[in-house]
Short mmCIF file of C-alpha atoms in Angstrom, two decimals:
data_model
loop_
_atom_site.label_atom_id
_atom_site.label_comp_id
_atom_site.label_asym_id
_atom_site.label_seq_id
_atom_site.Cartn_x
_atom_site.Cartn_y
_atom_site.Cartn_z
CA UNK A 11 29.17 64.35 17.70
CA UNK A 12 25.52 64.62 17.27
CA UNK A 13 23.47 66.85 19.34
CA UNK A 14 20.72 66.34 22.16
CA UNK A 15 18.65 69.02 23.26
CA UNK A 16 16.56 68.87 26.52
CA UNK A 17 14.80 71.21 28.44
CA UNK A 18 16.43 73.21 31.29
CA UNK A 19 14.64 72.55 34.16
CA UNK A 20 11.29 70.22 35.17
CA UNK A 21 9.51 69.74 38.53
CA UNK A 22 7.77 67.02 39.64
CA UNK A 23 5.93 66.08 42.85
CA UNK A 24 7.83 63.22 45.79
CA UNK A 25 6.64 59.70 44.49
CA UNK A 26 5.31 60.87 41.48
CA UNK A 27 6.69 58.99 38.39
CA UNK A 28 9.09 61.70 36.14
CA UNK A 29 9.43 61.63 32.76
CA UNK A 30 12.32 63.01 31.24
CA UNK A 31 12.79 63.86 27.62
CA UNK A 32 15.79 64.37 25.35
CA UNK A 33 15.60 64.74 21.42
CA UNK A 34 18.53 63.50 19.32
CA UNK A 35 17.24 64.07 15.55
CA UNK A 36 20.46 63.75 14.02
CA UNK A 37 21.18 60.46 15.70
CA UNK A 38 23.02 57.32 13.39
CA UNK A 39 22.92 53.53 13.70
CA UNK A 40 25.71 53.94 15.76
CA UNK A 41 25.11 55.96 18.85
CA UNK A 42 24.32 54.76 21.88
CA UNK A 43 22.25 57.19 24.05
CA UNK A 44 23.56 57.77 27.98
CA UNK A 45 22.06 59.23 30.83
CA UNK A 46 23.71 60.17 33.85
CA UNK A 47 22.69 62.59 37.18
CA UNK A 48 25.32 65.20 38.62
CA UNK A 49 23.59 65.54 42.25
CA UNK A 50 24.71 69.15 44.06
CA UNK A 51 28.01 69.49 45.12
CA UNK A 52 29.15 65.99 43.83
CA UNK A 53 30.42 64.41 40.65
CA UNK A 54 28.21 62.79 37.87
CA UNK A 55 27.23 59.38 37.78
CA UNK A 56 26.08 56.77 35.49
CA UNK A 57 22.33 56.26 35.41
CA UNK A 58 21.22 54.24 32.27
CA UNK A 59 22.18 53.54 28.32
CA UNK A 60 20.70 51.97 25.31
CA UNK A 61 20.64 51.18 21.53
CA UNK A 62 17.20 50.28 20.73
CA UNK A 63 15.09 48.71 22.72
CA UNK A 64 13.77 49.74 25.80
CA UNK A 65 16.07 49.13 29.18
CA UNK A 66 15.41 48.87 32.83
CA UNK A 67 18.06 49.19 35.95
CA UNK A 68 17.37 49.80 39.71
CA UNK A 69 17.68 52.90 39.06
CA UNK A 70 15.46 53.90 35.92
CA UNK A 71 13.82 53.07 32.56
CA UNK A 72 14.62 54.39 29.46
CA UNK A 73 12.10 54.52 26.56
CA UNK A 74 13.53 54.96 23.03
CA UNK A 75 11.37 56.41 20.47
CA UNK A 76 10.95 53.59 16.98
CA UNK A 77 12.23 56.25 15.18
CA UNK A 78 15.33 56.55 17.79
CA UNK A 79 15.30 60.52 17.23
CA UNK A 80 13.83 60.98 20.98
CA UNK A 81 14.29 58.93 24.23
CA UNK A 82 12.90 59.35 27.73
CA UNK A 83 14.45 58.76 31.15
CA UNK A 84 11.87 57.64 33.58
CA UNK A 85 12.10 57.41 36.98
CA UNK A 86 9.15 55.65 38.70
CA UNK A 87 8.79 57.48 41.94
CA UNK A 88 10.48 60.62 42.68
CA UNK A 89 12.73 61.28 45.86
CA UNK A 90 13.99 63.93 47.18
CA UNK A 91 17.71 62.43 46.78
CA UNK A 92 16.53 62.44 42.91
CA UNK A 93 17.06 66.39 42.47
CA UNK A 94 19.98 66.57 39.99
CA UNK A 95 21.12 67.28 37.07
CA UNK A 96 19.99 64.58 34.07
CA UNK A 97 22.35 64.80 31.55
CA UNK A 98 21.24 62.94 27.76
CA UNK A 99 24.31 62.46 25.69
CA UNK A 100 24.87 60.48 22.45
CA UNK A 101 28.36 58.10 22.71
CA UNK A 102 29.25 57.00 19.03
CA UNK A 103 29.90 52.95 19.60
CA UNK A 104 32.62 53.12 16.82
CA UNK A 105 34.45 56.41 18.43
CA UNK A 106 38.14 54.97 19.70
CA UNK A 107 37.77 57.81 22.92
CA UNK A 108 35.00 56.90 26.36
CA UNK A 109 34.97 60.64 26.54
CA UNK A 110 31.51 61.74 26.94
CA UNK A 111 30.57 65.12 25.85
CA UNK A 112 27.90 66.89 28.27
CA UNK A 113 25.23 69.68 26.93
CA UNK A 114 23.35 71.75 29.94
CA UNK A 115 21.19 68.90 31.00
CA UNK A 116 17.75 69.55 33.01
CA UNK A 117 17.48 70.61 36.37
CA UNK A 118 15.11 68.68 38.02
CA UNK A 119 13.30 69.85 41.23
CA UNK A 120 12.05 67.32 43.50
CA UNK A 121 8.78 68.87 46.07
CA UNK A 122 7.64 67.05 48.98
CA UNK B 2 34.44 51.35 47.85
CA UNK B 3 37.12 52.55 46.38
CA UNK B 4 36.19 54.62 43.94
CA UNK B 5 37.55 57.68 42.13
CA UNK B 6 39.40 59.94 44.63
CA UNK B 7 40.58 63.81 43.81
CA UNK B 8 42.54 65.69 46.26
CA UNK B 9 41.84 68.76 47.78
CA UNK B 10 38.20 69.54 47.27
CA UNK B 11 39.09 72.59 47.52
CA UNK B 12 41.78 74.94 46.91
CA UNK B 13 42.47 78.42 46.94
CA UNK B 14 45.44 80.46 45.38
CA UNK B 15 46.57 83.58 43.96
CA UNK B 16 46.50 84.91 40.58
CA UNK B 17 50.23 83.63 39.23
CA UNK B 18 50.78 80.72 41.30
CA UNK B 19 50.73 77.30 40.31
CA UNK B 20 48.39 74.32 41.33
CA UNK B 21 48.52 70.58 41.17
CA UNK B 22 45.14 68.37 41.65
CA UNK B 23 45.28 64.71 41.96
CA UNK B 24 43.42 61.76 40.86
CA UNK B 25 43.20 58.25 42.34
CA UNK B 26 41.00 56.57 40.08
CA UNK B 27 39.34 53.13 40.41
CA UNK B 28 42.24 50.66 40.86
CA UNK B 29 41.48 48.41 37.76
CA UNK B 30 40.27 51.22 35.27
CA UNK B 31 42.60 51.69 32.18
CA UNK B 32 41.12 55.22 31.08
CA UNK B 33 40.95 58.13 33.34
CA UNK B 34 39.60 61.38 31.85
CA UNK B 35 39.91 65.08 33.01
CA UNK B 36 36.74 67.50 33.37
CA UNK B 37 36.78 71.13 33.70
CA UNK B 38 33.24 72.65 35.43
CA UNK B 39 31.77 76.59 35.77
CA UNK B 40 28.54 77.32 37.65
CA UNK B 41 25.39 76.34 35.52
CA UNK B 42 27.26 74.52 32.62
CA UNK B 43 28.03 70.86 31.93
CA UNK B 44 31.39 69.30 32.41
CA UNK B 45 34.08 70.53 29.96
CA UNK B 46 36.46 67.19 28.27
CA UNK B 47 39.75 68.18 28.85
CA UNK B 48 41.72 65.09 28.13
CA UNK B 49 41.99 61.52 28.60
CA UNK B 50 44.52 59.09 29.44
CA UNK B 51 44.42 54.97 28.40
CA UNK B 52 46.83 53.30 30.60
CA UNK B 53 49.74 56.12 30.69
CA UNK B 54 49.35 57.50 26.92
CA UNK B 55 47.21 60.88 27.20
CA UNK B 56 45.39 60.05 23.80
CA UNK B 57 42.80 63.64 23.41
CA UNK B 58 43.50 67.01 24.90
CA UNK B 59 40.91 69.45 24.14
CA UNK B 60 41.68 73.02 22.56
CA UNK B 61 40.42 73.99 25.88
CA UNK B 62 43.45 73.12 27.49
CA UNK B 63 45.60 75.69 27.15
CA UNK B 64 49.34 75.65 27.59
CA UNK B 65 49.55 76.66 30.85
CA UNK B 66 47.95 73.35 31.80
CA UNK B 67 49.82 70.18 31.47
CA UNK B 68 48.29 66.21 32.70
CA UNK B 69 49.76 63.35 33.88
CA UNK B 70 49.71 59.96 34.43
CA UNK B 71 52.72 57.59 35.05
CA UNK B 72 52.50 54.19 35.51
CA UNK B 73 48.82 54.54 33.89
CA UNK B 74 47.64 54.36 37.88
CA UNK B 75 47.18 58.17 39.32
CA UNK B 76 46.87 61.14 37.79
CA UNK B 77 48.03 64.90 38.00
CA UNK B 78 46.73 67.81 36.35
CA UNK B 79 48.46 71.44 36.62
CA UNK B 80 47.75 74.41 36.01
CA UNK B 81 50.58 76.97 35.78
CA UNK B 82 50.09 80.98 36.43
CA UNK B 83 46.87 80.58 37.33
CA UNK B 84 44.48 83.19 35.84
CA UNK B 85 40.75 83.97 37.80
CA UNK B 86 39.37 82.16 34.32
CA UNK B 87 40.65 79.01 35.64
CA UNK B 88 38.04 78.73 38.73
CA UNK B 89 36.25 76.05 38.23
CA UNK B 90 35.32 72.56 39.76
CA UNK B 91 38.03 69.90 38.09
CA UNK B 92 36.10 66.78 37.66
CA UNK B 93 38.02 63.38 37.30
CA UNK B 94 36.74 60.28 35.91
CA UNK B 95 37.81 56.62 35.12
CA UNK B 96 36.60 53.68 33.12
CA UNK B 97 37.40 50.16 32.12
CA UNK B 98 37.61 49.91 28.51
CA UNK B 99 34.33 48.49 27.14
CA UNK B 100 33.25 49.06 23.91
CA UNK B 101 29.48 50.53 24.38
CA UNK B 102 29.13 49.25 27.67
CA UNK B 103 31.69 51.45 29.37
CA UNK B 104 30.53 53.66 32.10
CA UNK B 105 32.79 56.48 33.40
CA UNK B 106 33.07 57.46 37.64
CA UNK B 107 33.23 60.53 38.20
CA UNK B 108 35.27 62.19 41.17
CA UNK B 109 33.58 64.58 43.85
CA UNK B 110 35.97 67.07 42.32
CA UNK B 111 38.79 69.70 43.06
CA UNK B 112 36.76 73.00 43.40
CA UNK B 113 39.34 76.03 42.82
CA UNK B 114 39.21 79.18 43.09
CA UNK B 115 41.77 81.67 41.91
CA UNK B 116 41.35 85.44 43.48
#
């Protein structure tokens, strides 16, 4: 499975806009890049995916670099309830298993 | 909503003794996938079940721990002579089967602790 590598831990301001990176250079045509939050003392959960282009949910956007070998997770105004783990992780569309395979992920810290 | 239920949060046992965590995933999800999780780390694949075929166990998973899941609708996971390594928050999930669209729930989790 090809790698993603994001930093550990980011801090950002309440209703400030966060911008999350993740770098997947060894990406192919074929991966499809997930995000999903683990908030404390609960299990993760699904946040956002793409391909290609550029996606939006009520939750967050996700920007994918042209090149595809970087994406950000944005989220457009910081909560509190927001402080979680963000976890970046490449899913192969072809692969015949769901399972998801989770690196560190960055800690973000939410201030009031 | 019904989503994906583990039972206990938390348990507590003895070096040597065996435990048994359950899973109630969502009721229409085909694939329901085992997570092992240590302070600070990511969650740890373990091994996945679609419908009641356990398709991928992970090297991880020793023999000491064993999965279930008959009639493809709950699940069990054991782990037998429990050894202090083994604490760890055991995160389930479950999905509906599709293709690149397939998100997995996760569980709150069985946190256990083995003194």
């Amino acid at each position: 499975d090809a790698k993603t590598t994001q930093p550990n831990s980011m801090e950002s301001n309440e209703e400030e806009p966060v911008h999350l990176p993740c770098n997947h250079s060894t990406i192919s045509g074929t991966d499809y890049i997930h995000w999903y939050r683990q908030l404390p003392s609960q299990g993760p959960e699904y946040v956002i995916h793409g391909l290609t282009s550029n996606v939006n949910n009520r939750m967050a956007s996700l920007a994918i670099a042209e090149d595809r070998k970087s994406s950000t997770l944005i989220l457009h105004r910081a909560t509190l309830r927001d402080a979680a783990v963000y976890y970046c992780i490449l899913r192969t569309l072809s692969s015949n298993t769901g399972k998801l395979i989770f690196g560190q992920g960055t800690t973000l810290q939410v201030k009031p | 909503d019904t989503g994906v239920s583990q039972d206990p949060r938390h348990k507590i046992t003895k070096r040597g003794q065996n435990v048994t965590f359950r899973c109630d995933p969502i009721s229409e999800h085909n694939r329901l996938y085992w997570y092992r999780q240590t302070l600070g780390q990511g969650p740890e694949f373990l091994t996945y079940f679609q419908n009641e075929a356990q398709l991928e166990k992970s090297r991880l998973l020793s023999d000491r721990f064993s999965a279930e899941r008959p009639k493809g609708s709950f699940s069990t996971l054991e782990i037998q002579r429990t050894e202090q390594g083994d604490s760890a928050m055991y995160l389930c999930a479950s999905s509906l089967l599709r293709a690149s669209r397939e998100k997995l729930f996760f569980g709150s989790g069985t946190q256990l602790s083995v003194l």
